[in-house]
PDB file of C-alpha atoms and ligand atoms in Angstrom:
ATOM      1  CA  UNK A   1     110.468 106.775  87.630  1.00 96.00           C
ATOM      2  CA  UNK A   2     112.222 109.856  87.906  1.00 98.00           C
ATOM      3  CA  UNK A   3     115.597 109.604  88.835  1.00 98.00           C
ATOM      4  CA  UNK A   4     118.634 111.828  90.477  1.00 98.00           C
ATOM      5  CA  UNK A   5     121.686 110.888  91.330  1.00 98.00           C
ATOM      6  CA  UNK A   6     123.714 113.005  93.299  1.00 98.00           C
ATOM      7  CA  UNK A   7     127.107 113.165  95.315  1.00 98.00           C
ATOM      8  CA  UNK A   8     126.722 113.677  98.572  1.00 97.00           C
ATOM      9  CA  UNK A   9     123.988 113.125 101.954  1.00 97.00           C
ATOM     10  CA  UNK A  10     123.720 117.128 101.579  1.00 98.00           C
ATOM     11  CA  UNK A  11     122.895 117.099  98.038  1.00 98.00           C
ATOM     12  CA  UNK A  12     120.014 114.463  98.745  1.00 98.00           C
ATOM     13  CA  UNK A  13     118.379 116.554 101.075  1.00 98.00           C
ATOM     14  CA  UNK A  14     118.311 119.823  99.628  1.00 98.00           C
ATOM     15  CA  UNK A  15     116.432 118.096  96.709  1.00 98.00           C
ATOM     16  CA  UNK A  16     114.460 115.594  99.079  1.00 98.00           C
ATOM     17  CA  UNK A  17     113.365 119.028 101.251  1.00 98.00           C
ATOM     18  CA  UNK A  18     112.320 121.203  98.011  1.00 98.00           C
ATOM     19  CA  UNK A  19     109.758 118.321  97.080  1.00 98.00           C
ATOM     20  CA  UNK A  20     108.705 118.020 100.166  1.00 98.00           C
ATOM     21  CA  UNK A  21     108.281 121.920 100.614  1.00 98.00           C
ATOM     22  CA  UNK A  22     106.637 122.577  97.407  1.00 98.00           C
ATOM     23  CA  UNK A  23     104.086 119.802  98.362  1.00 98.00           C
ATOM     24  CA  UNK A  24     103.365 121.629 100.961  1.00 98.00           C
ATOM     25  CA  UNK A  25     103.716 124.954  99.094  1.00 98.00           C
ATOM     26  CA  UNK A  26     100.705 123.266  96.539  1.00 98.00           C
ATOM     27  CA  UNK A  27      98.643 122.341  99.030  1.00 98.00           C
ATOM     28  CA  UNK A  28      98.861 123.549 102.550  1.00 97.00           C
ATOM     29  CA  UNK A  29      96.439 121.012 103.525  1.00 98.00           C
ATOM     30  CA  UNK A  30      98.450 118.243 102.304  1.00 98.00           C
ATOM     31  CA  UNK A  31      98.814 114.891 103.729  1.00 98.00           C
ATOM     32  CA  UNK A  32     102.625 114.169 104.178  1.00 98.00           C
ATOM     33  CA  UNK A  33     104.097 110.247 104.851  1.00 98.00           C
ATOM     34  CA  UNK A  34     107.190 110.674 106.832  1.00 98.00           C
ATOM     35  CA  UNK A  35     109.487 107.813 107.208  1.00 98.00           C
ATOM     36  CA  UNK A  36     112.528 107.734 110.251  1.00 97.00           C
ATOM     37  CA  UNK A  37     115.560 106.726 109.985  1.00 95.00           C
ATOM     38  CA  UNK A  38     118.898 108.006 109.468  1.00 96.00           C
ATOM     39  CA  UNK A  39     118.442 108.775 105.733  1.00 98.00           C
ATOM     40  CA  UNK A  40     115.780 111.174 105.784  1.00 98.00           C
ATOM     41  CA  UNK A  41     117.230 113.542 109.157  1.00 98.00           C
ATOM     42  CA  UNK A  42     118.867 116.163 107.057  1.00 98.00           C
ATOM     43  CA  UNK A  43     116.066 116.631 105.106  1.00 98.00           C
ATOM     44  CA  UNK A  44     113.521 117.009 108.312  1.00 98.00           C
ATOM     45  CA  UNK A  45     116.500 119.771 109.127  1.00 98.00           C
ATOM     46  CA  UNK A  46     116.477 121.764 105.947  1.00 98.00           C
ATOM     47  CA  UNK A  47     112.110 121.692 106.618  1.00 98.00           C
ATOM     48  CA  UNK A  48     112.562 123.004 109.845  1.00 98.00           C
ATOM     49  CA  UNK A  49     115.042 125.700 108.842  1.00 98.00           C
ATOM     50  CA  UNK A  50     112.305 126.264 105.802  1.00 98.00           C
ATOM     51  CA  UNK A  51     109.894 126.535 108.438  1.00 98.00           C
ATOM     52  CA  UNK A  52     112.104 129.272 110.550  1.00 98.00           C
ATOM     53  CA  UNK A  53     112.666 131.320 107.963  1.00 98.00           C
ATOM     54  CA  UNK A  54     108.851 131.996 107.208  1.00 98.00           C
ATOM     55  CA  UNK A  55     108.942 129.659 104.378  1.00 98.00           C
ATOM     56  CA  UNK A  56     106.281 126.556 105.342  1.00 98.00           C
ATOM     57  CA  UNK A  57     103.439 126.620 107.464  1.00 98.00           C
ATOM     58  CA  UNK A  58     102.750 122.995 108.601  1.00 98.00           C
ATOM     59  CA  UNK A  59      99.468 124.047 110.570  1.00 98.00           C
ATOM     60  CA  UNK A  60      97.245 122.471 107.982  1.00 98.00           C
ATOM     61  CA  UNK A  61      99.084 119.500 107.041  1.00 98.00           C
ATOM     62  CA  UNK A  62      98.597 115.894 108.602  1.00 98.00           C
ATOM     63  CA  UNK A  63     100.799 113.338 108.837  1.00 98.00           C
ATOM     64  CA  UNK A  64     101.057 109.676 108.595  1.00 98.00           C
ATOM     65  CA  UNK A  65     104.105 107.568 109.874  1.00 98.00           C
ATOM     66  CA  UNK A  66     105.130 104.442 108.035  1.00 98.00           C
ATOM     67  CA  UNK A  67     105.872 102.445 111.164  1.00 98.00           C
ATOM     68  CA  UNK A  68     106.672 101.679 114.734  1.00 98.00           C
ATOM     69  CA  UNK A  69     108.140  99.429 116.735  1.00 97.00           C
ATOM     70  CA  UNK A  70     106.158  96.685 118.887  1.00 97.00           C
ATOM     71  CA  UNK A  71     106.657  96.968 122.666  1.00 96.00           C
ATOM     72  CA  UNK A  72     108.164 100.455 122.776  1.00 95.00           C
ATOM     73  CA  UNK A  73     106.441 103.359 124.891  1.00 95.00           C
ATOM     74  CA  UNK A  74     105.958 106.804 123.134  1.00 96.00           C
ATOM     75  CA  UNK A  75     108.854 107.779 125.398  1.00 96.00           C
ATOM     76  CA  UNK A  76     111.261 105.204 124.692  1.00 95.00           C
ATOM     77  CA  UNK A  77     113.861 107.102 122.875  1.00 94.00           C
ATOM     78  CA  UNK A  78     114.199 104.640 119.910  1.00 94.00           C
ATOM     79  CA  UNK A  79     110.731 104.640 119.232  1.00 96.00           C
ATOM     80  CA  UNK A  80     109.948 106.067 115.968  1.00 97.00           C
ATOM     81  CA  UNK A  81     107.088 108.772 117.769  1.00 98.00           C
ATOM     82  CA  UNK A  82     110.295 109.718 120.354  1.00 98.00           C
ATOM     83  CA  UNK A  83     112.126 109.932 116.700  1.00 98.00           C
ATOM     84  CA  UNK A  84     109.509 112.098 114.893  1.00 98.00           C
ATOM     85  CA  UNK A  85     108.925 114.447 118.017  1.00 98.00           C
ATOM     86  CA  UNK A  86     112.898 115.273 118.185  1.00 98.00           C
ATOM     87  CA  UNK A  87     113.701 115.499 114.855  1.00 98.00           C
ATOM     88  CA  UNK A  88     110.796 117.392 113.246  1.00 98.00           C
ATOM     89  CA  UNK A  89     107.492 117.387 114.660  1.00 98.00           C
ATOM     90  CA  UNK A  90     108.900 119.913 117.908  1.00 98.00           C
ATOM     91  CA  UNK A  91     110.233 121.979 115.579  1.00 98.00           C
ATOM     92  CA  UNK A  92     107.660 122.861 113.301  1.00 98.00           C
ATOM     93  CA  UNK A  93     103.776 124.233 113.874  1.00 98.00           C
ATOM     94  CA  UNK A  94     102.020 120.906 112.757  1.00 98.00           C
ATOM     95  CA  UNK A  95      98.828 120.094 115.410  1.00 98.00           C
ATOM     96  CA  UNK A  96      99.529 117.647 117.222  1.00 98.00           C
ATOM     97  CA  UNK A  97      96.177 116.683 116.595  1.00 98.00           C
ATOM     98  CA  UNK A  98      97.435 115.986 112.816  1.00 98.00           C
ATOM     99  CA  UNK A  99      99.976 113.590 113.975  1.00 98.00           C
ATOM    100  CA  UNK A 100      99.744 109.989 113.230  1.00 98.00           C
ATOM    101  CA  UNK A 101     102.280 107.118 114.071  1.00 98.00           C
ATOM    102  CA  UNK A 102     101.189 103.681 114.797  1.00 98.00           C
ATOM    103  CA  UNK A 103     100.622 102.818 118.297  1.00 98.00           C
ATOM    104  CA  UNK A 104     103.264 100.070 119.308  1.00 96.00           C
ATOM    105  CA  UNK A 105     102.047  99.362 122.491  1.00 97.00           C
ATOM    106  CA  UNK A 106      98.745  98.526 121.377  1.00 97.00           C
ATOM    107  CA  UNK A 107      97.574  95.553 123.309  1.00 95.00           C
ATOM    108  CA  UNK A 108      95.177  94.291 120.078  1.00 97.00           C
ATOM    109  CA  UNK A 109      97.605  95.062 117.204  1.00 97.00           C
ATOM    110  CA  UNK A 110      95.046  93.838 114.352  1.00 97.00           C
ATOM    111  CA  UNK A 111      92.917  96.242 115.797  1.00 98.00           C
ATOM    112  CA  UNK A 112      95.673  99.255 115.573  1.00 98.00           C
ATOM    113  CA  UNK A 113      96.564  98.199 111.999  1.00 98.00           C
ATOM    114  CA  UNK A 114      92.758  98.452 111.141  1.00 98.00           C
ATOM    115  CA  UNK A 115      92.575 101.498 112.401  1.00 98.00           C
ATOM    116  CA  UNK A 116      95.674 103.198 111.087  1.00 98.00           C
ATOM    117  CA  UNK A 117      94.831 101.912 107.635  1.00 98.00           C
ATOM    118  CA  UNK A 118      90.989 103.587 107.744  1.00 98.00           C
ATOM    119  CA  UNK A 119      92.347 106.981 109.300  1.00 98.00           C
ATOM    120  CA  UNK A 120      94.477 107.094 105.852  1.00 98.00           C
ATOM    121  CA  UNK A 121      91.414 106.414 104.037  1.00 98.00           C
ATOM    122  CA  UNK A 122      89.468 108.743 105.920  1.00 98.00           C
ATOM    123  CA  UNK A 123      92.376 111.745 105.820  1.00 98.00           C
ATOM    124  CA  UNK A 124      91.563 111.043 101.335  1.00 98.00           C
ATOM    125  CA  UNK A 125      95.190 109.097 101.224  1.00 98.00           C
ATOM    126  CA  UNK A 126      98.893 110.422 100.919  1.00 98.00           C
ATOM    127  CA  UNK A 127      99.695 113.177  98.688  1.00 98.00           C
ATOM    128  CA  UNK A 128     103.509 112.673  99.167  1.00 98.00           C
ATOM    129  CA  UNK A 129     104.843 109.618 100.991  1.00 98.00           C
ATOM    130  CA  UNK A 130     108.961 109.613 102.012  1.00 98.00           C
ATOM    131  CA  UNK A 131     110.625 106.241 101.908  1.00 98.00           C
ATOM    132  CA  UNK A 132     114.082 105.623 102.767  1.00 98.00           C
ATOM    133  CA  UNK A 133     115.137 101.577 101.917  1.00 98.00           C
ATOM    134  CA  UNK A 134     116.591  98.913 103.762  1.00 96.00           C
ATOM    135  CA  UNK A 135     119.285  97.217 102.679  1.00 95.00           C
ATOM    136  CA  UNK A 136     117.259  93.983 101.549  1.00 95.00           C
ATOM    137  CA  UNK A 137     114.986  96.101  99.885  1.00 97.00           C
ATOM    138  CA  UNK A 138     112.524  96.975 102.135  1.00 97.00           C
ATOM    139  CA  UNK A 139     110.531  99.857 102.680  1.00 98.00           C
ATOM    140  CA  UNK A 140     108.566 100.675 105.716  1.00 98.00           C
ATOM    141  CA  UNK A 141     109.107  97.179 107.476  1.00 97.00           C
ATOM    142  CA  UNK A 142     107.737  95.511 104.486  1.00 97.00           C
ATOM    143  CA  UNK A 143     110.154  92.882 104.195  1.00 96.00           C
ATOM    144  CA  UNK A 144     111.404  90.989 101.237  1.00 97.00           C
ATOM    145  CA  UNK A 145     109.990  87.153 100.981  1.00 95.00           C
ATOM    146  CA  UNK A 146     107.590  85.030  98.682  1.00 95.00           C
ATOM    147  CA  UNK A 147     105.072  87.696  99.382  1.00 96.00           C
ATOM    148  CA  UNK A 148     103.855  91.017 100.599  1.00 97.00           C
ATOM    149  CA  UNK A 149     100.740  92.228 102.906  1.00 97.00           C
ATOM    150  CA  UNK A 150      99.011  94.694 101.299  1.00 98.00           C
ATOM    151  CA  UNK A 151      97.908  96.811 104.107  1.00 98.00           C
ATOM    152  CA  UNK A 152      98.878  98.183 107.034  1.00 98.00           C
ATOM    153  CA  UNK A 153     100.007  95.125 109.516  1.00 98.00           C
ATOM    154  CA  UNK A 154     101.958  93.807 111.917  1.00 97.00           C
ATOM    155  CA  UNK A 155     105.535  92.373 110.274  1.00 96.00           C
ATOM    156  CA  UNK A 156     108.751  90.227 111.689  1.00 95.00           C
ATOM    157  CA  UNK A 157     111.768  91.855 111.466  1.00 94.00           C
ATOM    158  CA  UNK A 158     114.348  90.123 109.154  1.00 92.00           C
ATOM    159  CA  UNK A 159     118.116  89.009 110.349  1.00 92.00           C
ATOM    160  CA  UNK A 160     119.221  91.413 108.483  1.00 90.00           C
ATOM    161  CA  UNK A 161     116.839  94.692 109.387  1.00 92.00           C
ATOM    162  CA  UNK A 162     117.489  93.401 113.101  1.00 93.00           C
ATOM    163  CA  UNK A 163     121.222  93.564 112.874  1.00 92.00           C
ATOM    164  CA  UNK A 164     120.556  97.248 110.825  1.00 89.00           C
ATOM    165  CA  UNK A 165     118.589  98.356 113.327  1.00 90.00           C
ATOM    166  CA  UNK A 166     121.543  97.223 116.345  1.00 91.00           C
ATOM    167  CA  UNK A 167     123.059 100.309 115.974  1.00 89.00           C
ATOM    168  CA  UNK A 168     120.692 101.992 117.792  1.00 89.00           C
ATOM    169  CA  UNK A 169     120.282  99.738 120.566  1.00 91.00           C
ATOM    170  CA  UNK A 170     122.648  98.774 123.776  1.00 90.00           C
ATOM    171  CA  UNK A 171     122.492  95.075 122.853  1.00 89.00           C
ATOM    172  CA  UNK A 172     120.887  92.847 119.741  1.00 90.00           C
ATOM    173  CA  UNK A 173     118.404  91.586 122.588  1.00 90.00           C
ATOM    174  CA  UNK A 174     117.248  95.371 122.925  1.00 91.00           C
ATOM    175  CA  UNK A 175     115.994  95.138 119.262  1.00 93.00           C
ATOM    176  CA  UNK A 176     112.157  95.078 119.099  1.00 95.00           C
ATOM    177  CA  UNK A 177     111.361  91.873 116.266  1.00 96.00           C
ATOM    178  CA  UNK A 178     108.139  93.009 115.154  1.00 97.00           C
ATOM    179  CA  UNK A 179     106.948  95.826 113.670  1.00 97.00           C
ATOM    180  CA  UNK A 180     103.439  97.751 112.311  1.00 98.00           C
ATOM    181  CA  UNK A 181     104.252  98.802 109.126  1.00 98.00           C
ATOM    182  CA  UNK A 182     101.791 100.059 106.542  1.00 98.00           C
ATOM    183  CA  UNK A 183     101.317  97.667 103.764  1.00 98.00           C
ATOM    184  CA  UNK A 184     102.825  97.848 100.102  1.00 98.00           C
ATOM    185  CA  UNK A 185      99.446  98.372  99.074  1.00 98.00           C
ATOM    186  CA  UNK A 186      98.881 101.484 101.528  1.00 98.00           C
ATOM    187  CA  UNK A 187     102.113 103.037 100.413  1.00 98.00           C
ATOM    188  CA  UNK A 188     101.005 102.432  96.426  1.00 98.00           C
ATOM    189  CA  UNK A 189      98.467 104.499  97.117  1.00 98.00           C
ATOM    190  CA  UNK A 190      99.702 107.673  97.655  1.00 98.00           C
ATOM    191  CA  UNK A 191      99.566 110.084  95.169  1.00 98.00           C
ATOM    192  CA  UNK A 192     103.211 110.669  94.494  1.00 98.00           C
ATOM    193  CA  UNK A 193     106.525 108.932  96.333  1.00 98.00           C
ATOM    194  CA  UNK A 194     109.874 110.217  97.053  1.00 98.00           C
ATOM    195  CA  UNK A 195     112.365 106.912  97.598  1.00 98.00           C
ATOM    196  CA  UNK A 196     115.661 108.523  99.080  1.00 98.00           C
ATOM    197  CA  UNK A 197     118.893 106.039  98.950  1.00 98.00           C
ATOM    198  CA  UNK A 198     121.487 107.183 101.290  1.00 97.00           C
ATOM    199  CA  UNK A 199     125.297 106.730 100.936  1.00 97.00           C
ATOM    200  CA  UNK A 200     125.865 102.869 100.746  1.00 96.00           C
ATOM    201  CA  UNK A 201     122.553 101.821  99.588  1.00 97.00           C
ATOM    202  CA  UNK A 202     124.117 102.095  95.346  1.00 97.00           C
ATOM    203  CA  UNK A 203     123.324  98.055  95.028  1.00 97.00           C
ATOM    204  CA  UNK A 204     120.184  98.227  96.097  1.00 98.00           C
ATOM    205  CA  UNK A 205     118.581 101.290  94.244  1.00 98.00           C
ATOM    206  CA  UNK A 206     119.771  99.675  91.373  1.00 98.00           C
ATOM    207  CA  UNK A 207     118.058  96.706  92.067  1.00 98.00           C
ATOM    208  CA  UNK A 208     115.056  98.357  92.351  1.00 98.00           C
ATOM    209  CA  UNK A 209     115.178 100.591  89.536  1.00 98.00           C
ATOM    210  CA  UNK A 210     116.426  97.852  87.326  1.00 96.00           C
ATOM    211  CA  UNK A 211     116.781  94.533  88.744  1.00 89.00           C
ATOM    212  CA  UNK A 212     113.291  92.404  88.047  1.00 96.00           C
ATOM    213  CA  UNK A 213     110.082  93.381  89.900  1.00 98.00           C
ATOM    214  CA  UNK A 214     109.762  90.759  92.975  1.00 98.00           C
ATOM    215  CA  UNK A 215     108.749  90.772  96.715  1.00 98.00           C
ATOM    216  CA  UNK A 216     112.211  90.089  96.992  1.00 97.00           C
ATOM    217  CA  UNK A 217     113.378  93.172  96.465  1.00 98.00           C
ATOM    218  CA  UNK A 218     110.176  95.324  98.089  1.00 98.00           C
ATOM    219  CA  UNK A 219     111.483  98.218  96.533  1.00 98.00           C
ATOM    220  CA  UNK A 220     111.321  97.346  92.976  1.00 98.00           C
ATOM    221  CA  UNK A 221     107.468  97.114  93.281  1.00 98.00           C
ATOM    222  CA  UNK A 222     107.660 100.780  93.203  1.00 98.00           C
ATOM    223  CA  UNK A 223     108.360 101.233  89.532  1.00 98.00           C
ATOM    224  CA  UNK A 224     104.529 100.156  89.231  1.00 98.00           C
ATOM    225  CA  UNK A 225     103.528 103.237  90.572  1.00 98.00           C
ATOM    226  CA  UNK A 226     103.777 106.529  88.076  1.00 98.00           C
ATOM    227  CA  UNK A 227     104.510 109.059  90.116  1.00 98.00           C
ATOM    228  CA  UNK A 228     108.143 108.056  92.137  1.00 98.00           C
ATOM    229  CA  UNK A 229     110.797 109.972  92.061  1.00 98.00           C
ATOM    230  CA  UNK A 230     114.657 108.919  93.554  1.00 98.00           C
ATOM    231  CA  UNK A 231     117.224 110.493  94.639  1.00 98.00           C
ATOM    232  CA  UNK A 232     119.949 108.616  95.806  1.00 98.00           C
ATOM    233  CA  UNK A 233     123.974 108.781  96.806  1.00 98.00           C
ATOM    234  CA  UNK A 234     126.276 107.174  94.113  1.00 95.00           C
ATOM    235  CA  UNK A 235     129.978 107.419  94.087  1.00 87.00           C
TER     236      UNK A 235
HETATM  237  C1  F6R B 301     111.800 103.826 108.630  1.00 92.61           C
HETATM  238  C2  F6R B 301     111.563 102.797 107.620  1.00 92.61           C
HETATM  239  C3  F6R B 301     112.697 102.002 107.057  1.00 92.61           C
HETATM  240  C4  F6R B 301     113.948 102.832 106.781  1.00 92.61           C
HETATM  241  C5  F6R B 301     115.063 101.958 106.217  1.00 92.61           C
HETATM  242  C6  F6R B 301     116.353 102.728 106.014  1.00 92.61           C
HETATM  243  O1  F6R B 301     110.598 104.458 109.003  1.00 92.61           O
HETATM  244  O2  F6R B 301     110.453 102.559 107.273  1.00 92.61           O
HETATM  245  O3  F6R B 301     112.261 101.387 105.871  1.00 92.61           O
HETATM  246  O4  F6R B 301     113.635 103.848 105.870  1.00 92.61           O
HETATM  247  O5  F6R B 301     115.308 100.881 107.079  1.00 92.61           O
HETATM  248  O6  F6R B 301     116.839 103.147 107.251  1.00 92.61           O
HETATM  249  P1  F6R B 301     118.036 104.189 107.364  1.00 92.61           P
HETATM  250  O7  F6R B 301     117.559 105.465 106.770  1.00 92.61           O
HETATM  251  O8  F6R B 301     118.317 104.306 108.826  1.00 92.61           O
HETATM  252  O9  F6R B 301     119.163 103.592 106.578  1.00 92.61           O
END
């Protein structure tokens, strides 16, 4: 694993943008993995100010979110499309046609998750897939337990990724419990990873980039994978 520490949100996300922008800079036909969140929003800034200044061109690039919540509309404002469409996707000249976030509202979720996981397959995989990490570990909603689904699924929220995600939400009832998430083995497979640890999430970046390898920590599967690199907040 490659890994950066740094000082500050800021500092994270001028080094999470460059990788992302020199991705794109490589290959203007790349295939991106975007994760939400509040971790990687300064980042998805710095890309759109990138993308003003004549920098990026997006228009050949597709995208694949890691998740969604179940039961929310495209226009709910916590859903993670609403999320992507405010906080980059407006902003920058990717098709929309390029755009790919699991459907939540699906009424035959297997099917969705079948689907999602083949239009990967079919796009040639992820070149460059953003993770941010829960506090148990997780990443997308793959949550930490005896053990992990490999591909893209439907997944129960944990106590403690419910009461994370309350912050967003008028009340804990408001708090979707299941998710789609792409597997651990659809996020393996992209070609490279960035894992970005925000301010407060020390303990468990070093669990994953130390502690043992178990689907107790999600994370920590990652240092399986040879291309990750981290950047995360430590004080
Ligand atoms: C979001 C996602 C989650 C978040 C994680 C951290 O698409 O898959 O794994 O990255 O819960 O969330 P924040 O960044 O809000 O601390």
């Amino acid at each position: 694993m490659n890994i950066i520490k740094v000082k500050t949100n800021e500092e994270l996300s001028a080094k999470a943008s460059v990788i992302i922008a020199s991705q794109v800079l490589k290959n203007k036909k790349s295939v991106l993995g975007f994760a939400t969140g509040s971790t990687p929003e300064l980042t998805y800034k710095n890309l759109i100010k990138m993308y003003q200044d004549g920098i990026l061109d997006f228009s050949s690039i597709t995208s694949f979110n890691l998740d969604e919540y179940c039961g929310l509309e495209k226009t709910n404002d916590q859903s993670y499309y609403y999320f992507m469409m405010e906080k980059l996707f407006n902003h920058i000249n990717i098709k929309p046609e390029n755009i790919n976030i699991p459907d939540g509202t699906s009424k035959d979720v297997n099917a969705e998750c079948a689907s999602y996981e083949s239009k990967i397959k079919q796009a040639g995989g992820i070149d460059l897939q953003i993770l941010g990490i829960g506090l148990n570990g997780h990443i997308g909603f793959n949550e930490p337990g005896k053990e992990l689904i490999y591909e893209t699924h439907q997944e129960i929220l944990t106590e403690s990724t419910l009461k994370a995600n309350a912050r967003f939400f008028k009340s804990m009832d408001e708090v979707p419990k299941t998710a789609i998430s792409m597997g651990i083995g659809t996020i393996m497979s992209a070609r490279s990873i960035l894992l970005l640890g925000s301010p407060g999430k020390e303990d468990i970046i070093n669990a994953t980039i130390s502690g043992v390898i178990t689907p107790e920590v999600p994370a920590s599967l990652l240092r399986l994978h040879s291309n990750v690199t981290v950047i995360y907040v430590c004080s």
